[in-house]
Amino acid sequence: MLCSYKIDLKSYKMGRTPFILLLFGLFCISTSQGQISERLPLLQNPCVTKTTCRDCIQTPSCAWCMDPDFGDKPRCFDPSYFTSTCPEAFTWNPDNEQSIYMNRLLSRAGAKSGGGQWESGSSYEYSASGSSSFSSSSRGAHGSAASGAAAGAGAASGSGSIVQIAPQRVGLKLRINEKHRLTMQYSQAEDYPVDLYYLMDLSKSMEDDKEKLSKLGDLLSDTMRNITSNFRLGFGSFVDKVLMPYVSTVPKKLLHPCEGCEAPYGFRNHMPLNTNTKSFSEEVRNAAVSGNLDAPEGGFDAIMQSIVCRNQIGWREQARRLLVFSTDAGFHYAGDGKLGGVITPNDGQCHLDTRGMYTHSSLQDYPSISQINMKVKQNSINIIFAVTSTQIGVYEKLAQHIEGSSSAVLSNDSSNVVDLVREEYSKISSSVEMKDNATSALKITYYSACKNGGNLVQTSKCDGLKVGDLVNFTAEIVVTSCPQNPADWFQTFQIYPVGLNESLIVDLEMLCSCPCERPGHKLYEEHSPKCSNFGSYKCGICECDETHFGRKCECSSDVGPGDNRDFGCRPDNTTDIDCNGRGNCICGVCECEKRPNPEEAITGPYCECDNFSCDRHNQLLCSGPDHGRCECGECKCNEGWIGSACDCRASNDTCMPPNGGEICSGHGTCECGVCKCDVTEEGRYSGKYCDKCPTCSGRCQELKDCVQCQMYKTGPLAEGNLCAENCTNVVTIGVDTVTADDEKNEYLCTFYDEDDCRFQFAYTDKEDEKSEVKAQEERECPPKVFMLGIVLGVIAAIVLIGLAFLLLWKLLTTIHDRREFAKFEKERASARWDTGENPIYKQATSTFKNPTYAGK
């Protein structure tokens, strides 16, 4: 039970820091003997190490006392850990605060325009406990500036605009490493505007795709109008940089790089976004194909220009922006421009002339993937990579590095482009993913139950949404560190759904310092007399200049040659801790801290001694005042006591047998008033005075038969009246477990009877009296073994195993015979003898030729 807590300051000069705070916490534990104070580890209370108000409030749960009359007591404390004596009016313990500056109603299903009403000048203010109160008063300068800035931040602030995320702007004041949860809502509005820009590779290999797309323009427009009536369509094309080795620079090839091809170009905006689908089909049909030399195309140049040229392309401020990128080849990226002698990095700016042609194709390098990703996020673009099956693997990996992008397989002639766009748009619109552009000093974790209605899970993405579905997201925001530049303590970041030009703007103030540390506060004084005119008085303490230190800057750091004042509070130069961390160094002399208990004291020239940290026995310091006293961390024992805690008697009287004899019966040593028995080859002596022989049987054998007949009705005395006649001086008492108490001179006996059952009993060796014996109520008998069953089982197992081997042998023999017979039958059936070639074949008749016959 914590009952006291005292912390003192330690002065130490280090640069501009006037002193280092070393503090000790004490636990007070209530016991039957009283209360015992023990040192509390610093890790359990991080507040104790904080020396300034700024450091204090940057530690979670810590509060600072600004009271000028607070004295030398610790100013940084944990209010939840113990109650400080600091007046509430001087306690600075800021909580996380949240204020809602703009919270217009969501445009739910059925609302094609308008985002609900927003009452100017009203806000919700949330306390750290989570409760909210409505305030219709002015938001102040910060709130007014916030609402004014929201109008130009793309956060659905325009009058009559569609609102899909709420709230739209909030203000937060957060402490370091303290979590704050911000709740927001998202709902997809019905008939939300869609801008679709079709960016096509018009190299020679895409000629059939261009023809197919020109025929499908009307169908593509009709399909998208079934999704939203507010739909616009645009068209652009690209080839590559007009440089070697990307295209041939032979004059003839520059005009006609291939049969039926026009001159190559980097990117061209053929048709800005509009509702005229016939114009789209005509532009696609009239666009001429061109050619290049290498396989990759200049698609990244085209993507960059399509995104950043917002006015030329015609992107609307509030619309879902789709960029369909169609190609059958790979892409060049940053660094490839060196092959053509172009080393100027891409500037990410719009460079289109009045004809919609990209003018810096041969002047700037290709953009990098990170540049494309950055522009996609800034302009809320969803890129759909519609590529052929041979390139889908590359573009799937590319889509993983570009926010809000996806990839799909385009048929060889682009005949499936309408279905592809519809399916990809369905995936994009039915999913919402929350992102942010917070700095590294912030950690934001997202939670949502999506549409399940269950418990929150850690996720920033919800799928399977329909128009009108309401999704709640919770952003857990933690300020992980305070930036070095105080100007960075005020930040504005956005939390936004990927692919939408709407966001929740968060105006964040990091609570990294105290008001009393800034000029203008009543507790801020520069060159204050309270600090000996050598420092500034801030938040109740002095911050000394470079040449002074001490609580009131009363000590000067200017020392002469040979002066060792810096080390006057340290026992040697191997440590940089003054006064052993238990006092304050006042101008080279240690002033030891005072203890809450007046009987406890810290002493010594370096505060190295105390009278409370010695060893304890039975929770008593040095076993109590009757045994000894604590001096400089060691027990000084009274006469007759020894040991580190004075808990051992100096005499051996308690080790002497009561009937006289040697110490511990000559079979042990007396240590701290207790016999430690010897261990011999025969065994270990036992007993309080080591008087029990390890090899002596005692009366165990004498009492065995009586215990057997009285307790278990077994043994040689169990028949007839032998037990009653021979065991008149033995009384056996049944117990569950038999133990022998050395203090009572009890002996333990263990035997096995004729049934191989184990039993134990204990007796007390007393003369001329009846022997009282404690014996087990139940013997420990081994389980009975049915030997005949085991023998029969073994025989049966051997027979069965033999039969199994015979059956297996028979089976294998049969299978082998059948295979051999089948092989023989096969060979016999395939034999076809030719009688003209068989050397052993003889005809039935013999023919002889007469050599003298002339044929007449």
Tab-separated table of C-alpha atoms in Angstrom, residues 302-517:
chain	number	residue	atom	x	y	z
A	302	ALA	CA	1.225	10.310	-70.874
A	303	ILE	CA	-0.047	9.339	-67.406
A	304	MET	CA	1.744	12.277	-65.788
A	305	GLN	CA	0.325	14.793	-68.268
A	306	SER	CA	-3.154	13.292	-68.050
A	307	ILE	CA	-3.116	13.768	-64.286
A	308	VAL	CA	-1.483	17.159	-63.797
A	309	CYS	CA	-3.115	18.966	-66.756
A	310	ARG	CA	-6.378	19.281	-64.884
A	311	ASN	CA	-7.791	22.188	-66.898
A	312	GLN	CA	-6.758	20.824	-70.296
A	313	ILE	CA	-8.108	17.343	-69.552
A	314	GLY	CA	-11.194	18.771	-67.848
A	315	TRP	CA	-11.127	16.945	-64.505
A	316	ARG	CA	-13.936	18.150	-62.253
A	317	GLU	CA	-13.256	19.054	-58.626
A	318	GLN	CA	-15.908	16.724	-57.248
A	319	ALA	CA	-16.155	13.548	-59.304
A	320	ARG	CA	-14.746	10.039	-59.280
A	321	ARG	CA	-11.837	10.284	-61.710
A	322	LEU	CA	-10.974	7.189	-63.757
A	323	LEU	CA	-7.925	6.957	-66.012
A	324	VAL	CA	-8.078	3.857	-68.226
A	325	PHE	CA	-4.559	3.080	-69.473
A	326	SER	CA	-4.658	0.705	-72.475
A	327	THR	CA	-1.511	-0.890	-73.934
A	328	ASP	CA	0.045	-4.165	-75.060
A	329	ALA	CA	3.634	-3.275	-74.101
A	330	GLY	CA	5.773	-2.348	-71.102
A	331	PHE	CA	6.793	1.130	-70.001
A	332	HIS	CA	9.816	3.376	-69.671
A	333	TYR	CA	10.460	4.946	-66.275
A	334	ALA	CA	12.857	7.422	-64.632
A	335	GLY	CA	16.436	6.913	-65.777
A	336	ASP	CA	15.592	5.458	-69.184
A	337	GLY	CA	15.813	8.969	-70.645
A	338	LYS	CA	19.602	8.772	-70.405
A	339	LEU	CA	19.531	6.379	-73.356
A	340	GLY	CA	18.355	9.284	-75.494
A	341	GLY	CA	20.568	11.898	-73.838
A	342	VAL	CA	17.773	13.311	-71.655
A	343	ILE	CA	18.991	13.819	-68.088
A	344	THR	CA	16.638	16.542	-66.802
A	345	PRO	CA	14.293	14.964	-64.242
A	346	ASN	CA	10.578	15.140	-64.825
A	347	ASP	CA	9.178	18.207	-63.019
A	348	GLY	CA	5.639	16.862	-62.632
A	349	GLN	CA	4.143	19.956	-64.343
A	350	CYS	CA	1.721	20.321	-67.241
A	351	HIS	CA	3.350	20.934	-70.630
A	352	LEU	CA	0.570	20.775	-73.247
A	353	ASP	CA	0.275	23.231	-76.122
A	354	THR	CA	-2.913	24.484	-77.721
A	355	ARG	CA	-3.125	21.329	-79.878
A	356	GLY	CA	-2.900	19.117	-76.780
A	357	MET	CA	0.622	17.904	-77.640
A	358	TYR	CA	3.209	17.221	-74.916
A	359	THR	CA	5.963	19.763	-75.582
A	360	HIS	CA	8.648	18.476	-73.172
A	361	SER	CA	8.775	14.889	-74.363
A	362	SER	CA	12.359	15.243	-75.607
A	363	LEU	CA	13.410	17.682	-72.856
A	364	GLN	CA	12.544	15.807	-69.665
A	365	ASP	CA	13.127	12.266	-68.439
A	366	TYR	CA	10.279	9.858	-67.802
A	367	PRO	CA	8.612	10.224	-64.402
A	368	SER	CA	9.301	7.687	-61.664
A	369	ILE	CA	6.744	5.373	-60.105
A	370	SER	CA	6.851	7.387	-56.880
A	371	GLN	CA	6.157	10.600	-58.824
A	372	ILE	CA	3.146	8.970	-60.481
A	373	ASN	CA	1.934	7.737	-57.093
A	374	MET	CA	2.326	11.174	-55.519
A	375	LYS	CA	0.355	12.892	-58.314
A	376	VAL	CA	-2.324	10.209	-58.188
A	377	LYS	CA	-2.809	10.844	-54.461
A	378	GLN	CA	-2.766	14.625	-54.851
A	379	ASN	CA	-5.363	14.558	-57.630
A	380	SER	CA	-7.469	11.594	-56.412
A	381	ILE	CA	-7.181	9.572	-59.620
A	382	ASN	CA	-8.064	5.882	-59.991
A	383	ILE	CA	-5.899	4.300	-62.716
A	384	ILE	CA	-7.172	1.140	-64.426
A	385	PHE	CA	-4.365	-0.637	-66.290
A	386	ALA	CA	-6.145	-2.441	-69.156
A	387	VAL	CA	-3.336	-4.502	-70.694
A	388	THR	CA	-2.987	-7.696	-72.682
A	389	SER	CA	-2.408	-11.047	-71.020
A	390	THR	CA	1.316	-10.985	-71.858
A	391	GLN	CA	1.805	-7.803	-69.798
A	392	ILE	CA	-0.667	-8.341	-66.952
A	393	GLY	CA	1.999	-9.663	-64.548
A	394	VAL	CA	4.107	-6.495	-64.826
A	395	TYR	CA	1.165	-4.141	-64.420
A	396	GLU	CA	-0.233	-6.080	-61.453
A	397	LYS	CA	3.028	-5.379	-59.627
A	398	LEU	CA	2.919	-1.750	-60.794
A	399	ALA	CA	-0.633	-1.361	-59.434
A	400	GLN	CA	0.613	-2.387	-55.982
A	401	HIS	CA	2.833	0.717	-55.868
A	402	ILE	CA	0.260	3.247	-57.091
A	403	GLU	CA	-2.529	4.127	-54.692
A	404	GLY	CA	-6.052	3.348	-55.869
A	405	SER	CA	-4.961	1.626	-59.078
A	406	SER	CA	-5.952	-1.776	-60.438
A	407	SER	CA	-5.167	-3.983	-63.423
A	408	ALA	CA	-7.257	-6.135	-65.750
A	409	VAL	CA	-6.697	-8.265	-68.857
A	410	LEU	CA	-7.610	-6.618	-72.158
A	411	SER	CA	-8.413	-8.828	-75.118
A	412	ASN	CA	-6.133	-8.655	-78.149
A	413	ASP	CA	-8.544	-6.394	-80.047
A	414	SER	CA	-9.983	-4.535	-76.981
A	415	SER	CA	-13.415	-6.039	-77.599
A	416	ASN	CA	-13.962	-6.525	-73.858
A	417	VAL	CA	-13.131	-2.945	-72.890
A	418	VAL	CA	-16.737	-2.092	-71.942
A	419	ASP	CA	-17.082	-5.063	-69.600
A	420	LEU	CA	-13.619	-4.396	-68.228
A	421	VAL	CA	-14.386	-0.760	-67.361
A	422	ARG	CA	-17.746	-1.665	-65.829
A	423	GLU	CA	-16.264	-4.410	-63.672
A	424	GLU	CA	-13.306	-2.341	-62.505
A	425	TYR	CA	-15.524	0.635	-61.727
A	426	SER	CA	-17.805	-1.668	-59.728
A	427	LYS	CA	-14.796	-2.866	-57.712
A	428	ILE	CA	-13.623	0.698	-57.114
A	429	SER	CA	-17.007	2.146	-56.181
A	430	SER	CA	-17.986	-0.771	-53.921
A	431	SER	CA	-14.827	-0.387	-51.848
A	432	VAL	CA	-13.567	2.400	-49.638
A	433	GLU	CA	-10.062	2.640	-48.196
A	434	MET	CA	-8.923	5.361	-45.803
A	435	LYS	CA	-5.476	6.907	-46.195
A	436	ASP	CA	-3.726	9.942	-44.737
A	437	ASN	CA	-0.797	12.240	-45.418
A	438	ALA	CA	0.361	12.589	-41.830
A	439	THR	CA	4.026	13.150	-41.038
A	440	SER	CA	6.368	10.654	-39.413
A	441	ALA	CA	5.717	12.213	-35.991
A	442	LEU	CA	2.204	10.722	-36.103
A	443	LYS	CA	1.000	7.140	-36.079
A	444	ILE	CA	-2.539	6.569	-37.308
A	445	THR	CA	-4.267	3.192	-37.061
A	446	TYR	CA	-7.703	2.602	-38.578
A	447	TYR	CA	-10.522	0.462	-37.183
A	448	SER	CA	-13.938	-0.370	-38.582
A	449	ALA	CA	-16.699	-2.942	-38.347
A	450	CYS	CA	-17.582	-2.175	-42.020
A	451	LYS	CA	-21.160	-3.406	-42.592
A	452	ASN	CA	-20.955	-6.326	-40.175
A	453	GLY	CA	-22.176	-4.346	-37.201
A	454	GLY	CA	-19.891	-6.307	-34.871
A	455	ASN	CA	-16.763	-5.372	-32.982
A	456	LEU	CA	-14.192	-3.036	-34.465
A	457	VAL	CA	-11.256	-4.676	-36.211
A	458	GLN	CA	-8.048	-3.081	-37.390
A	459	THR	CA	-8.639	-2.257	-41.039
A	460	SER	CA	-8.660	0.794	-43.261
A	461	LYS	CA	-10.659	-0.820	-46.074
A	462	CYS	CA	-14.269	-2.010	-46.438
A	463	ASP	CA	-15.564	-3.911	-49.474
A	464	GLY	CA	-18.964	-4.889	-50.819
A	465	LEU	CA	-20.558	-1.463	-50.318
A	466	LYS	CA	-23.639	-0.214	-52.087
A	467	VAL	CA	-25.006	3.269	-52.662
A	468	GLY	CA	-26.283	4.626	-49.366
A	469	ASP	CA	-24.393	2.196	-47.107
A	470	LEU	CA	-23.071	3.987	-44.042
A	471	VAL	CA	-19.613	2.928	-42.821
A	472	ASN	CA	-18.003	4.138	-39.596
A	473	PHE	CA	-14.237	4.407	-39.318
A	474	THR	CA	-12.234	5.090	-36.177
A	475	ALA	CA	-8.771	6.596	-36.536
A	476	GLU	CA	-6.503	6.022	-33.543
A	477	ILE	CA	-4.055	8.935	-33.603
A	478	VAL	CA	-0.856	8.935	-31.555
A	479	VAL	CA	1.791	11.659	-31.522
A	480	THR	CA	4.961	9.593	-31.248
A	481	SER	CA	7.470	12.423	-30.836
A	482	CYS	CA	7.759	16.185	-30.697
A	483	PRO	CA	9.566	17.706	-33.686
A	484	GLN	CA	12.642	19.752	-32.842
A	485	ASN	CA	11.245	22.820	-34.562
A	486	PRO	CA	8.399	24.279	-32.444
A	487	ALA	CA	6.748	25.492	-35.651
A	488	ASP	CA	6.122	21.833	-36.523
A	489	TRP	CA	4.042	21.387	-33.386
A	490	PHE	CA	1.134	22.805	-35.392
A	491	GLN	CA	0.288	20.571	-38.347
A	492	THR	CA	-2.587	20.042	-40.735
A	493	PHE	CA	-3.096	16.678	-42.409
A	494	GLN	CA	-5.879	14.942	-44.296
A	495	ILE	CA	-7.665	11.623	-43.889
A	496	TYR	CA	-9.288	10.761	-47.178
A	497	PRO	CA	-10.989	7.888	-49.033
A	498	VAL	CA	-8.733	6.699	-51.848
A	499	GLY	CA	-9.802	7.958	-55.265
A	500	LEU	CA	-12.182	10.669	-54.025
A	501	ASN	CA	-11.503	14.381	-53.859
A	502	GLU	CA	-12.984	14.630	-50.375
A	503	SER	CA	-11.239	14.443	-47.044
A	504	LEU	CA	-11.373	15.041	-43.335
A	505	ILE	CA	-8.948	17.864	-42.532
A	506	VAL	CA	-7.325	17.634	-39.098
A	507	ASP	CA	-5.753	20.727	-37.522
A	508	LEU	CA	-3.379	19.280	-34.945
A	509	GLU	CA	-1.648	21.037	-32.079
A	510	MET	CA	0.968	18.911	-30.312
A	511	LEU	CA	1.080	19.645	-26.590
A	512	CYS	CA	4.866	19.650	-26.338
A	513	SER	CA	5.408	22.558	-23.950
A	514	CYS	CA	3.740	24.414	-21.088
A	515	PRO	CA	2.274	27.930	-21.281
A	516	CYS	CA	4.451	28.984	-18.335
A	517	GLU	CA	7.568	28.285	-20.446
